[in-house]
Coordinates of C-alpha atoms in Angstrom, one line a residue:
M1 CA -16.3 1.5 22.9
P2 CA -14.7 5.0 23.3
I3 CA -12.8 6.2 20.3
V4 CA -9.7 7.1 22.3
Q5 CA -9.5 3.7 23.9
L6 CA -9.7 1.8 20.7
L7 CA -7.2 4.0 18.9
A8 CA -4.8 3.8 21.9
I9 CA -4.9 0.0 22.0
N10 CA -4.3 -0.2 18.2
A11 CA -1.5 2.4 18.5
A12 CA 0.2 0.5 21.3
I13 CA 0.0 -2.8 19.4
S14 CA 1.4 -1.1 16.3
V15 CA 4.3 0.4 18.1
A16 CA 5.2 -2.9 19.8
L17 CA 5.1 -4.7 16.5
F18 CA 7.1 -2.1 14.7
I19 CA 9.8 -2.2 17.4
V20 CA 10.0 -6.0 17.0
L21 CA 10.3 -5.7 13.2
W22 CA 12.9 -3.0 13.6
L23 CA 15.0 -5.2 15.8
I24 CA 14.7 -8.0 13.2
N25 CA 15.8 -5.5 10.5
V26 CA 18.8 -4.4 12.6
R27 CA 19.9 -8.1 12.8
I28 CA 19.5 -8.9 9.1
K29 CA 20.5 -5.4 7.9
D30 CA 17.6 -5.2 5.4
P31 CA 14.3 -3.2 6.0
S32 CA 12.8 -4.3 2.7
F33 CA 10.2 -6.6 4.3
I34 CA 8.5 -3.5 5.9
D35 CA 6.6 -3.1 2.6
S36 CA 4.7 -6.3 3.3
W37 CA 4.0 -5.1 6.8
W38 CA 2.4 -2.0 5.4
A39 CA -0.5 -4.2 4.3
L40 CA -0.3 -6.9 7.0
G41 CA -0.2 -4.3 9.8
M42 CA -3.5 -2.9 8.6
V43 CA -5.1 -6.3 8.7
V44 CA -3.9 -6.5 12.4
M45 CA -5.6 -3.2 13.1
A46 CA -8.8 -4.2 11.4
A47 CA -8.8 -7.6 13.3
T48 CA -8.1 -6.0 16.7
S49 CA -10.7 -3.4 16.2
F50 CA -13.2 -6.1 15.3
A51 CA -12.3 -8.1 18.5
I52 CA -12.3 -5.0 20.7
T53 CA -15.7 -3.8 19.6
G54 CA -17.3 -7.3 19.8
G55 CA -17.8 -7.8 16.1
G56 CA -21.1 -9.0 14.7
D57 CA -22.3 -5.8 13.1
P58 CA -22.4 -6.0 9.2
H59 CA -20.2 -2.9 8.8
R60 CA -17.6 -4.3 11.2
L61 CA -17.6 -7.7 9.5
T62 CA -17.4 -6.2 6.0
L63 CA -14.6 -3.8 6.8
T64 CA -12.6 -6.6 8.5
I65 CA -13.1 -9.2 5.7
L66 CA -12.3 -6.8 2.9
C67 CA -9.3 -5.3 4.6
S68 CA -8.0 -8.9 5.3
I69 CA -8.5 -10.0 1.8
W70 CA -6.7 -7.0 0.5
G71 CA -3.9 -7.0 3.1
L72 CA -3.1 -10.7 3.1
R73 CA -3.0 -10.8 -0.7
L74 CA -0.8 -7.7 -1.0
G75 CA 1.4 -8.5 2.1
G76 CA 1.9 -12.1 0.9
Y77 CA 2.9 -10.9 -2.6
L78 CA 5.3 -8.3 -1.3
L79 CA 6.9 -10.8 1.1
W80 CA 7.3 -13.3 -1.7
R81 CA 8.8 -10.6 -4.0
W82 CA 11.3 -9.6 -1.3
R83 CA 12.4 -13.3 -0.7
K84 CA 12.7 -13.8 -4.5
Q85 CA 14.5 -10.5 -5.5
G86 CA 16.4 -9.7 -2.3
P87 CA 16.9 -6.2 -0.8
D88 CA 15.0 -3.3 -2.3
R89 CA 17.4 -0.8 -4.0
R90 CA 15.5 2.1 -2.6
Y91 CA 16.2 1.1 1.0
S92 CA 19.8 0.2 0.3
T93 CA 20.4 3.6 -1.2
M94 CA 18.6 5.4 1.6
M95 CA 20.6 3.5 4.3
G96 CA 23.9 4.1 2.5
L97 CA 23.3 7.8 2.1
A98 CA 22.3 8.3 5.7
Q99 CA 25.3 6.5 7.0
K100 CA 27.7 8.3 4.6
E101 CA 26.3 11.8 4.6
R102 CA 24.8 12.1 8.1
G103 CA 27.1 9.7 9.9
W104 CA 24.2 7.6 11.3
G105 CA 24.6 4.0 12.2
Y106 CA 22.4 1.5 10.5
A107 CA 20.1 1.1 13.5
K108 CA 19.4 4.8 13.7
A109 CA 19.0 5.3 10.0
S110 CA 16.5 2.5 9.6
L111 CA 14.6 3.5 12.7
L112 CA 14.2 7.2 11.7
L113 CA 13.9 6.9 7.9
V114 CA 11.8 3.8 7.6
F115 CA 10.1 2.3 10.7
A116 CA 9.3 5.5 12.6
L117 CA 8.0 7.1 9.5
Q118 CA 5.8 4.3 8.2
M119 CA 4.2 3.5 11.5
P120 CA 2.1 6.8 11.8
L121 CA 1.4 6.8 8.1
Q122 CA 0.0 3.2 8.3
F123 CA -2.1 4.1 11.4
V124 CA -3.7 7.1 9.6
V125 CA -4.4 5.2 6.4
A126 CA -6.1 2.4 8.4
L127 CA -8.5 4.9 10.1
P128 CA -11.5 3.6 8.1
V129 CA -11.2 0.0 9.5
Q130 CA -10.8 1.5 13.0
L131 CA -13.3 4.3 13.3
G132 CA -15.8 2.4 11.1
Q133 CA -16.1 -0.3 13.7
I134 CA -16.8 1.7 16.8
K135 CA -20.5 2.4 16.3
P136 CA -23.0 -0.3 15.3
A137 CA -24.9 0.8 12.2
G138 CA -27.2 -2.1 11.3
P139 CA -27.6 -3.5 7.7
L140 CA -25.4 -2.3 4.9
G141 CA -27.0 0.7 3.1
P142 CA -26.5 2.2 -0.3
L143 CA -23.3 4.0 0.7
A144 CA -21.7 0.9 2.2
L145 CA -22.7 -1.3 -0.8
A146 CA -21.1 1.2 -3.1
G147 CA -18.0 1.0 -0.9
V148 CA -18.0 -2.8 -1.1
A149 CA -18.2 -2.6 -4.9
L150 CA -15.4 -0.1 -5.1
A151 CA -13.2 -2.1 -2.7
V152 CA -13.8 -5.3 -4.6
I153 CA -13.0 -3.6 -7.9
G154 CA -9.8 -2.3 -6.3
I155 CA -8.7 -5.7 -5.0
L156 CA -9.3 -7.2 -8.4
F157 CA -7.5 -4.4 -10.3
E158 CA -4.5 -4.5 -8.0
S159 CA -4.3 -8.3 -8.0
I160 CA -4.6 -8.7 -11.7
G161 CA -2.1 -5.8 -12.3
D162 CA 0.5 -7.4 -10.1
W163 CA -0.1 -10.8 -11.7
Q164 CA 0.4 -9.4 -15.2
L165 CA 3.6 -7.6 -14.1
V166 CA 5.0 -10.7 -12.5
R167 CA 4.3 -12.8 -15.6
F168 CA 5.7 -10.1 -17.9
K169 CA 9.0 -9.9 -15.9
G170 CA 9.2 -13.6 -15.8
D171 CA 9.7 -13.9 -19.6
P172 CA 13.3 -13.3 -20.5
A173 CA 12.1 -12.0 -23.9
N174 CA 10.7 -8.9 -22.2
A175 CA 14.0 -7.8 -20.7
G176 CA 14.3 -4.0 -21.2
K177 CA 10.7 -3.7 -22.5
V178 CA 7.7 -1.8 -21.1
L179 CA 4.6 -3.6 -20.1
D180 CA 1.8 -2.0 -22.1
T181 CA -0.8 -4.7 -22.4
G182 CA -3.7 -5.9 -20.2
L183 CA -4.6 -3.4 -17.5
W184 CA -1.3 -1.6 -18.1
R185 CA -2.6 -0.5 -21.4
F186 CA -5.1 1.7 -19.7
T187 CA -3.1 3.1 -16.8
R188 CA 0.6 3.1 -16.0
H189 CA -0.1 2.1 -12.4
P190 CA -3.1 -0.3 -12.2
N191 CA -1.8 -1.7 -8.9
Y192 CA -1.7 1.8 -7.3
F193 CA -5.1 2.7 -8.7
G194 CA -6.5 -0.5 -7.3
D195 CA -5.0 0.3 -3.9
A196 CA -6.6 3.7 -3.8
C197 CA -10.0 2.2 -4.8
V198 CA -9.8 -0.3 -1.9
W199 CA -9.3 2.4 0.7
W200 CA -11.9 4.8 -0.7
G201 CA -14.3 1.9 -0.8
L202 CA -13.5 1.0 2.9
Y203 CA -14.0 4.6 3.7
L204 CA -17.5 4.7 2.2
I205 CA -18.4 1.6 4.3
A206 CA -17.0 3.3 7.4
A207 CA -18.7 6.6 6.6
E208 CA -22.1 5.0 6.7
T209 CA -21.7 4.4 10.4
G210 CA -21.5 8.1 11.0
L211 CA -18.4 8.1 13.2
G212 CA -16.5 6.5 10.4
A213 CA -16.9 9.6 8.3
W214 CA -14.1 11.2 10.4
A215 CA -11.7 8.6 8.8
L216 CA -11.4 10.8 5.7
P217 CA -7.7 11.5 6.2
G218 CA -7.0 7.8 5.6
P219 CA -8.0 7.6 1.9
I220 CA -6.8 11.1 1.2
L221 CA -3.3 10.2 2.6
I222 CA -3.0 6.9 0.7
T223 CA -4.0 8.7 -2.5
F224 CA -1.3 11.3 -1.9
L225 CA 1.3 8.7 -1.0
L226 CA 0.6 6.7 -4.2
T227 CA 0.4 9.6 -6.6
K228 CA 2.7 12.2 -5.2
W229 CA 5.3 10.6 -2.9
S230 CA 6.4 7.0 -2.6
G231 CA 4.4 5.4 -5.4
V232 CA 4.1 6.9 -8.9
P233 CA 7.1 9.4 -8.7
T234 CA 9.5 6.7 -7.5
V235 CA 8.5 4.2 -10.2
E236 CA 8.3 6.8 -13.0
G237 CA 11.7 8.2 -12.3
R238 CA 13.3 4.8 -12.4
M239 CA 11.5 3.7 -15.5
R240 CA 12.4 6.8 -17.4
R241 CA 16.1 6.2 -16.6
K242 CA 16.1 2.5 -17.5
R243 CA 13.5 2.0 -20.3
P244 CA 14.1 3.9 -23.6
D245 CA 10.5 3.3 -24.7
Y246 CA 8.9 4.5 -21.4
E247 CA 8.5 8.1 -22.5
A248 CA 6.4 7.0 -25.5
Y249 CA 4.3 4.9 -23.1
V250 CA 3.8 7.9 -20.9
Q251 CA 2.5 10.0 -23.8
R252 CA -0.2 7.5 -24.7
T253 CA -1.2 6.0 -21.4
S254 CA -3.0 7.5 -18.4
G255 CA -0.9 8.1 -15.4
F256 CA -3.4 6.8 -12.8
I257 CA -7.1 6.6 -13.6
P258 CA -7.7 4.0 -16.3
M259 CA -8.6 5.5 -19.7
P260 CA -8.4 4.4 -23.3
P261 CA -4.8 4.9 -24.6
K262 CA -4.2 7.9 -26.8
K263 CA -3.7 7.3 -30.5
A264 CA -0.2 7.9 -31.8

């Protein structure tokens, strides 16, 4: 399977689906559900790559299964959170500013600031589950097995972190408090750390095929997005404004990589 052909097919499917989702968003005036598609769309790319290449190879199967477990869990969780909590304040603010300061209509603002931006980012992050499936590589070797272990750790870390956060927020007694127990005792962002582990793990599996090593921009990009752009900075800014105890939590707790908390 030629590289260009597989990437072109996935890109065409991605564009078509993003257009459909954008049209739905224009109708309901809320782009918040795009967060769930960030994960679910990568599952689609992994599955189409598996189908196009014929599947069967251990690396192809492993990449598709792990990506699907990660994406269906995360996508389902984010979809549930959106339905439960309603529109995301970040998107509401973004749309409001674009319409007020730039004079854009809602359709244009959501297209340029949300959908047209997320589509290429999603495509690049998903490179390991695309390029890693093009060339058959036989049984899983040491590098791929290390990748499997890292991805599984990431899925567990992210899933447990999300579960602990949902349970914490569900208790009215915790209103205004900072979650600093469980995995959140060792890192301020266990869900983001787990996410990064998943994609570095998938990259190691892909890299063992040779061609998949060229997917390196994927895990680098997701790590940048999580730590420097849309992940940690967004949450930290909001928490510092709304939680008086958050600064003390920052002083004793690692920002990303899990580490024992510092003593007061």
